[in-house]
Amino acid sequence: MLNPDWKPDASSPLPVYKQIEQYIREKVLHGEWPPGTRLPSHRALSALFGVNRSTVAAALNLLSASGLLEGNRGGGTVVRSGPLEPSTSAVKAPIWMNAADEGIHYPNLPVIQTINRMEAASGVIRLGTGELSPELLPHGSYNQLLAELSRCRRRLSYPEPQGCPQLREAIARHAAADGIRASAASVLVVSGSLQALHLISVGLLPRGAAILTEKPSYLYSIHAFQSAGMKLIGLPMDKEGLQTEKLADAAAAYSASLLYTNPTFHNPTGRTMSMERRMQLLEQARASGLSIIEDGAYNELWIDHEPPPALKSLDSEGRVLYTGTLSKSFSPGLRIGWVIGPEPVIGRLADIKMQMDYGSSMLSQETAALWLSSGRHEAHLVHIRSRLRERRDHLLELLHRFFLDIAEWDKPSGGFYIWIKLTVTVPLRALFEAALAEGILLNPGDLYDRNDRQHLRLSYAYASAAEMNGAVPALSAIVRRLAKTERQES
Amino acid sequence: MLNPDWKPDASSPLPVYKQIEQYIREKVLHGEWPPGTRLPSHRALSALFGVNRSTVAAALNLLSASGLLEGNRGGGTVVRSGPLEPSTSAVKAPIWMNAADEGIHYPNLPVIQTINRMEAASGVIRLGTGELSPELLPHGSYNQLLAELSRCRRRLSYPEPQGCPQLREAIARHAAADGIRASAASVLVVSGSLQALHLISVGLLPRGAAILTEKPSYLYSIHAFQSAGMKLIGLPMDKEGLQTEKLADAAAAYSASLLYTNPTFHNPTGRTMSMERRMQLLEQARASGLSIIEDGAYNELWIDHEPPPALKSLDSEGRVLYTGTLSKSFSPGLRIGWVIGPEPVIGRLADIKMQMDYGSSMLSQETAALWLSSGRHEAHLVHIRSRLRERRDHLLELLHRFFLDIAEWDKPSGGFYIWIKLTVTVPLRALFEAALAEGILLNPGDLYDRNDRQHLRLSYAYASAAEMNGAVPALSAIVRRLAKTERQES
Ligand SMILES: Cc1ncc(COP(=O)(O)O)c(C=O)c1O
Ligand SMILES: Cc1ncc(COP(=O)(O)O)c(C=O)c1O
């Protein structure tokens, strides 16, 4: 878990191994690396510090000799847990070291941890990422909004529980354009729609509840429901989206009362549920007493033609809780999303949100309100739709040239993703790592379905055409190489 | 939980009762108030809509007659759950109605719900509130920061897991001024320090863990730890803060491995732990293997003299996890706080934060970084300290005039609060409500200690001198009136 952001200074008169020794000594002596802290491997440290391994070894040897570090059973190096001076032998170590393994909430999947870390690194081509390239984000308009905000007096106080009224009204109007009838009172502002899922998981469901969802699903890549002690039940998809025939049976078999679906430009498959399927889904939900969370993260990002209406717009019973976000179009760093649903449910979620963070950043809320009500959002969408179309077509063309004989895919009509099914056998973990070694970051299919062994989620939203031109052939070569090794070994 | 923000239009040709009927009909027909939703009482509705009760009754009668509403067993009114048309009799209601009662997370205490709602209302004097008056917040500087930000290019993308590096560096420098040694790698940016408590509760502790804390404590007024299945063990305080004699015994008796303390300008008592007590606390913690969360929310807000150094500044073992915030000085609505602690712990908390909200608003983070590194923070603190001194002295003087014979209190040397101990018997709940009926919002002591029957947390941070001049005598009169009724009844 250590992730030092320091590097030795090659121009200093102090030898590099001495600088490293001092750096680690300070970390230990000031409690930033307390007793029991596991150090990264020699290899990882040499990469992090940008030095060769013998230099790392020299520094660690000094530290071990002075009693600050010691070997652990696994052959790694840890900060020494015993007392340094006999006189302090009554000291008991703080709990943190075990605690980090003991906490209730699941850690992120290791691959996601790596992705989160590497996304901030420079020189990496992000070929699986779930956000728009900075070149598609409206930097200029954003600055205009800030300039406008800098000219008005604002509320710097704690936010209101459901979010600032102007933003809730803007969201209600925005939803109305998609046929969703909602008043400001049935809108809750959240810090990104991920937070909505977290609030729902601890706010509306008993421990042990079962949640139905598509398989693969974005839900498998996060732990919102699982960490709250809930179980995901994956349902099969076809080209029209979630298959509804098995819905009632699954709901009954697992006593599930909630379905999470991402019907439009589904993450990760890119598929969109047909209108007919939407009607069937609602009918089945009515018959089996299922409530629905509809994740509308990508709804606006159609490329070829408008998708069918949101489930929420077809719902007059308050059966659907709808989540939306500004992350996929305007700015992910703003952290503004929303939930639209029955007022008593929204009130309950707002109450829990107040207990978790006392509401979302007012500055973000104001910026979002101004953006949505300025009308700039619509114009911006027109712009990014056409850019996403170019990018999608470019990636499809590259896939056609370099993957035709080793993979299959559908053409998505919106959103960010192409879901590649490899038709040769390649271990996904090895593929992820081999790609990363060549500076390509991608999202393996098993993040979205634990049993998946053959999919990759590629994204045309982030990498530039030039980056795709380099990365797709490189990826193709890696797949072929690994497939060959795999064939030879079996 | 319904909280309609609509009012009928008296100038409309449509009679008011008809307008109300239509409003509710729409809410029901569009699923914003789904079947089973409990309506507020006639009295509450007439207050919310600003009409008299017979008008409300006329509207509800119409709705009941048309089958949209029905009476429930408790004598209230609910949205009808049965099918409206026989043909749809196979429809099962969505789960939300029970779900809201079933969720894992505790609801806020009813008094806190009322406070949260009333704080946004106009015309209320907030005499217990935990935030600075808008007149003490730096509106001008804030706008200058926004203007500066509007001139630079920024990252609109998803935040980095631990928070933006510039802000973490600014926080580390800011902490250094308080004697806390920390590098940017041991800082986690959070959306207010409340979120830090939530992350710690689900990230570092097993279910069922016991947390030691002062009694009374801010922790009792929120549910961060209790909702994660943990138990708070309250320890007595005296004028020097938490009493340490019983610490080791309590830790052993409850197998507690964590202590939460708010040693400086403690919420709600305003007390500050003496230096001697701080040393004893750390010593006891070392001997009993306790880790410590030090809540430094009010540290900078001294009025008379600087408080003793933070526990964290005396800690070289990584035993203390320190939380800080910009809410109590700069802007609560910015939602920026931080945790400083051992790197592996910070890494674990960052990983969970990524799963909850993908990081804090980048716009808030940038604003905070600019504010802290511009040097404006220090000058602003000098300003608010002197204003807080005036306000404290004014409130003390009023208390001296109006409460001397019915209450006791200490003079706080910093922070926001005066902890009033009533020496006459008054039911706190009745006092809260009687005060609210006169437009005075205050925080009864039982929010901070369930067994408390005699304290009020008053705040000199929010209400103006003129408001205090009106509210304190009014409150004194209410207390005397209720004490008299109480005496007569017993
Ligand atoms: C389907 C889906 N829902 C929700 C989210 C959460 O996004 P945010 O929290 O930024 O709104 C994502 C982001 O990747 C997503 O793909
Ligand atoms: C002692 C204490 N800690 C933490 C907080 C949380 O404040 P924030 O989340 O705004 O940083 C408060 C706010 O009232 C407080 O009084």
XYZ file of C-alpha atoms in Angstrom, chain A residues 1-5 23 26-35 37-38 90-109 113 116-117 119-120 126 130-135 137-139 142-144 146-147 149-162 168-169 181-186 191-192 194-196 198 200-207 218 221-224 227-230 257-258 285-293 312 315-321 325 327-328 330-335 341-345 347-348 350-364 366-367 462, chain B residues 1-5 23 26-35 37-38 90-109 113 116-117 119-120 126 130-135 137-139 142-144 146-147 149-162 168-169 181-186 191-192 194-196 198 200-207 218 221-224 227-230 257-258 285-293 312 315-321 325 327-328 330-335 341-345 347-348 350-364 366-367 462:
312
model
C 0.000 0.000 0.000
C 2.998 2.348 0.242
C 3.210 4.647 -2.694
C 6.177 6.999 -2.155
C 6.117 10.047 -4.389
C 14.284 9.044 3.488
C 12.653 9.648 8.573
C 9.505 7.824 7.512
C 10.049 5.268 10.271
C 11.140 7.674 12.985
C 8.173 9.958 12.430
C 5.647 7.184 12.404
C 4.661 7.615 8.769
C 5.793 4.008 8.281
C 4.969 2.509 11.674
C 6.196 -0.842 12.993
C 4.678 -1.679 7.670
C 5.550 -3.884 4.685
C 6.134 -1.892 27.651
C 5.017 -0.095 24.506
C 2.280 -1.830 22.520
C 2.073 -1.162 18.802
C -0.938 0.713 17.441
C -3.686 -1.339 15.888
C -3.512 0.062 12.396
C -1.452 -2.662 10.818
C -3.958 -5.444 11.327
C -6.863 -3.086 11.259
C -6.276 -2.293 7.622
C -6.858 -5.963 6.856
C -9.738 -6.261 9.282
C -12.038 -3.396 8.284
C -15.570 -4.119 7.138
C -15.311 -2.597 3.698
C -13.730 -4.733 0.977
C -10.545 -3.392 -0.572
C -10.673 -2.609 -4.269
C -9.797 -5.474 -6.590
C -5.948 -0.559 -7.408
C -6.325 3.810 -10.030
C -2.615 4.266 -9.386
C -4.156 6.472 -14.314
C -2.315 9.313 -12.629
C -5.428 4.540 -21.139
C -14.270 5.283 -18.193
C -13.888 8.991 -18.784
C -13.572 11.474 -21.617
C -10.173 12.622 -22.783
C -9.265 16.057 -21.387
C -9.369 17.293 -24.989
C -13.838 18.405 -21.745
C -15.022 22.024 -21.875
C -12.076 23.805 -20.258
C -15.613 25.848 -17.249
C -13.407 28.869 -16.739
C -16.208 31.146 -17.879
C -15.836 30.240 -12.588
C -15.454 33.823 -13.726
C -19.299 32.679 -10.065
C -16.483 34.947 -8.919
C -18.799 37.883 -9.492
C -21.659 36.739 -7.289
C -22.111 36.449 -3.594
C -22.667 32.911 -2.449
C -23.544 30.692 0.463
C -20.310 29.343 1.985
C -22.204 27.533 4.756
C -23.035 23.866 5.175
C -25.146 22.543 2.269
C -28.835 21.702 2.558
C -29.536 17.978 2.991
C -30.926 17.281 -0.507
C -32.112 20.392 -8.033
C -34.375 22.478 -10.212
C -41.210 13.851 -14.588
C -39.631 14.963 -11.352
C -39.891 17.973 -9.135
C -36.922 19.390 -7.247
C -38.266 17.693 -4.112
C -37.638 14.264 -5.623
C -21.004 13.451 -5.112
C -21.064 11.391 -8.295
C -21.170 6.048 -7.420
C -22.064 7.648 -4.104
C -25.737 7.101 -4.886
C -23.309 3.462 -1.758
C -28.733 2.971 -1.488
C -26.729 -0.007 -0.249
C -26.652 1.169 3.352
C -29.907 3.081 3.314
C -32.600 0.967 1.734
C -31.735 -2.686 2.055
C -31.393 -5.178 4.870
C -28.085 -6.964 5.295
C -20.275 -2.296 -13.498
C -16.144 -3.859 -10.355
C -17.049 -1.898 -7.222
C -18.018 -3.176 -3.811
C -20.861 -0.892 -2.848
C -19.347 -4.460 1.418
C -22.741 -3.840 2.946
C -23.231 -7.606 3.119
C -25.362 -7.954 0.011
C -36.502 -7.193 -4.264
C -34.160 -4.951 -6.210
C -40.891 -5.970 -12.152
C -44.526 -5.148 -11.444
C -45.476 -8.774 -11.321
C -42.609 -9.780 -9.037
C -42.560 -6.703 -6.804
C -39.063 -5.706 -7.884
C -37.837 -2.165 -7.452
C -35.356 -0.901 -10.004
C -32.218 1.221 -9.880
C -37.843 6.076 -15.260
C -42.634 4.643 -14.501
C -45.598 6.226 -12.780
C -45.541 4.104 -9.649
C -42.275 5.268 -8.128
C -40.769 1.878 -8.856
C -37.611 3.219 -10.466
C -34.813 5.091 -8.722
C -24.118 12.160 -13.460
C -19.003 12.855 -14.952
C -19.367 11.337 -18.370
C -18.907 17.680 -18.311
C -16.327 16.976 -15.624
C -15.663 13.827 -13.600
C -13.581 15.863 -11.126
C -16.618 18.006 -10.284
C -18.156 14.979 -8.515
C -37.092 8.866 -7.071
C -40.021 8.788 -4.667
C -39.787 11.602 -2.143
C -39.775 9.436 0.990
C -36.860 7.443 -0.454
C -35.529 11.940 2.075
C -34.082 8.795 3.606
C -30.491 12.579 2.060
C -30.556 11.844 5.770
C -27.817 9.238 5.367
C -25.779 11.486 3.120
C -25.831 14.131 5.853
C -24.322 11.562 8.194
C -21.573 10.656 5.761
C -20.333 13.977 4.454
C -22.814 16.764 5.307
C -23.657 17.188 1.599
C -21.750 17.735 -1.635
C -19.375 20.613 -2.320
C -21.451 23.779 -2.713
C -18.922 25.098 -5.193
C -19.386 22.036 -7.365
C -23.159 25.952 -8.015
C -20.945 25.258 -10.993
C -9.859 8.712 -23.691
C -40.027 12.303 5.583
C -41.997 14.369 3.035
C -40.845 17.928 2.892
C -42.803 19.694 0.133
C -41.269 22.960 -0.989
C -50.534 19.065 -6.342
C -49.734 14.775 -9.458
C -47.294 13.595 -6.797
C -49.211 10.343 -6.482
C -49.855 9.761 -10.162
C -46.213 10.288 -11.093
C -44.884 8.049 -8.394
C -43.192 10.803 -6.436
C -45.398 9.797 -3.506
C -45.788 6.078 -4.140
C -48.347 3.780 -2.487
C -46.284 7.069 1.571
C -47.332 8.634 4.862
C -51.377 -8.380 -10.122
C -49.145 -5.379 -9.517
C -46.875 -5.629 -6.479
C -45.769 -2.419 -4.802
C -42.095 -1.466 -4.934
C -39.984 -2.207 -1.902
C -39.027 1.315 -1.004
C -41.569 1.948 1.705
C -40.342 -0.755 4.055
C -36.843 -0.527 2.745
C -36.424 2.939 4.134
C -37.063 1.520 7.583
C -34.971 -1.556 6.980
C -31.666 -0.144 5.723
C -28.469 -0.826 7.623
C -27.546 2.756 8.369
C -29.228 4.404 11.334
C -31.382 7.414 10.582
C -30.289 10.687 12.133
C -31.664 11.429 15.579
C -33.310 15.871 11.462
C -30.939 19.984 9.596
C -34.277 21.015 8.165
C -31.180 25.481 9.563
C -32.185 26.194 5.989
C -29.405 29.487 15.302
C -21.605 24.392 14.645
C -20.538 26.824 11.978
C -19.413 30.413 11.590
C -21.908 33.110 10.736
C -21.804 34.049 7.043
C -20.588 37.471 8.172
C -16.719 33.872 6.239
C -14.325 35.376 3.673
C -16.690 36.011 0.781
C -13.300 33.387 -1.935
C -14.347 35.270 -5.044
C -10.773 36.330 -5.659
C -12.424 31.820 -8.083
C -11.289 34.640 -10.333
C -8.853 29.815 -10.833
C -10.846 31.016 -13.816
C -7.579 32.116 -15.388
C -5.764 28.800 -15.223
C -6.131 25.555 -17.059
C -7.066 22.696 -14.812
C -7.622 18.985 -14.593
C -11.341 18.242 -15.011
C -10.771 14.482 -14.832
C -11.390 12.034 -11.993
C -9.378 12.936 -8.878
C -6.342 10.984 -7.689
C -7.112 8.542 -4.868
C -5.417 10.461 -2.013
C -1.826 17.553 0.115
C 1.392 19.529 0.139
C 5.444 16.287 10.774
C 3.793 14.830 7.716
C 4.678 14.481 4.086
C 2.090 14.751 1.334
C 2.121 10.943 1.091
C 0.636 10.649 4.572
C -15.003 15.716 1.835
C -15.052 17.197 5.319
C -17.030 13.804 9.076
C -16.261 11.652 6.038
C -12.937 10.706 7.614
C -17.042 7.264 8.234
C -12.292 4.899 9.472
C -15.415 3.152 10.734
C -15.750 0.904 7.702
C -12.080 0.733 6.807
C -10.060 -0.003 9.896
C -12.204 -1.778 12.447
C -13.912 -5.127 12.714
C -17.660 -5.173 13.278
C -19.658 14.766 19.033
C -24.567 12.964 17.687
C -23.644 11.144 14.483
C -23.840 7.454 13.680
C -20.612 6.821 11.850
C -24.061 2.193 11.923
C -20.998 0.109 11.162
C -21.929 -2.079 14.121
C -19.525 -0.540 16.624
C -8.214 -0.699 20.587
C -9.212 2.782 19.494
C -2.272 4.596 24.994
C 1.214 3.173 24.570
C 0.785 0.929 27.558
C -2.632 -0.373 26.510
C -2.017 -0.593 22.769
C -4.662 2.008 21.966
C -4.624 3.861 18.687
C -5.979 7.391 18.699
C -8.130 9.461 16.379
C -0.249 14.150 16.700
C 3.504 11.127 18.264
C 6.463 9.516 16.543
C 5.059 6.005 16.393
C 2.176 6.507 13.995
C -0.265 5.941 16.848
C -2.369 9.001 16.125
C -4.611 9.540 13.114
C -11.038 20.580 8.285
C -15.201 23.911 7.647
C -14.764 25.750 10.914
C -12.963 29.013 5.763
C -16.090 27.439 4.279
C -18.194 24.511 5.479
C -19.819 24.286 2.047
C -16.458 23.619 0.420
C -16.448 20.171 2.083
C -1.496 9.304 9.580
C 0.703 6.345 8.789
C 1.011 5.815 5.046
C -0.359 2.270 4.945
C -3.465 3.436 6.821
C -3.563 4.153 1.548
C -6.285 1.889 2.890
C -7.961 6.253 0.126
C -8.846 2.913 -1.429
C -12.208 2.906 0.352
C -12.854 6.523 -0.495
C -12.386 5.642 -4.167
C -15.116 3.051 -3.770
C -17.487 5.510 -2.156
C -17.211 8.631 -4.254
C -14.104 8.472 -6.501
C -12.499 11.324 -4.529
C -13.455 14.830 -3.447
C -14.490 17.648 -5.760
C -11.396 18.792 -7.647
C -12.787 22.306 -7.727
C -13.039 22.345 -3.940
C -8.077 23.476 -5.967
C -9.796 26.278 -4.108
C -23.403 32.012 14.307
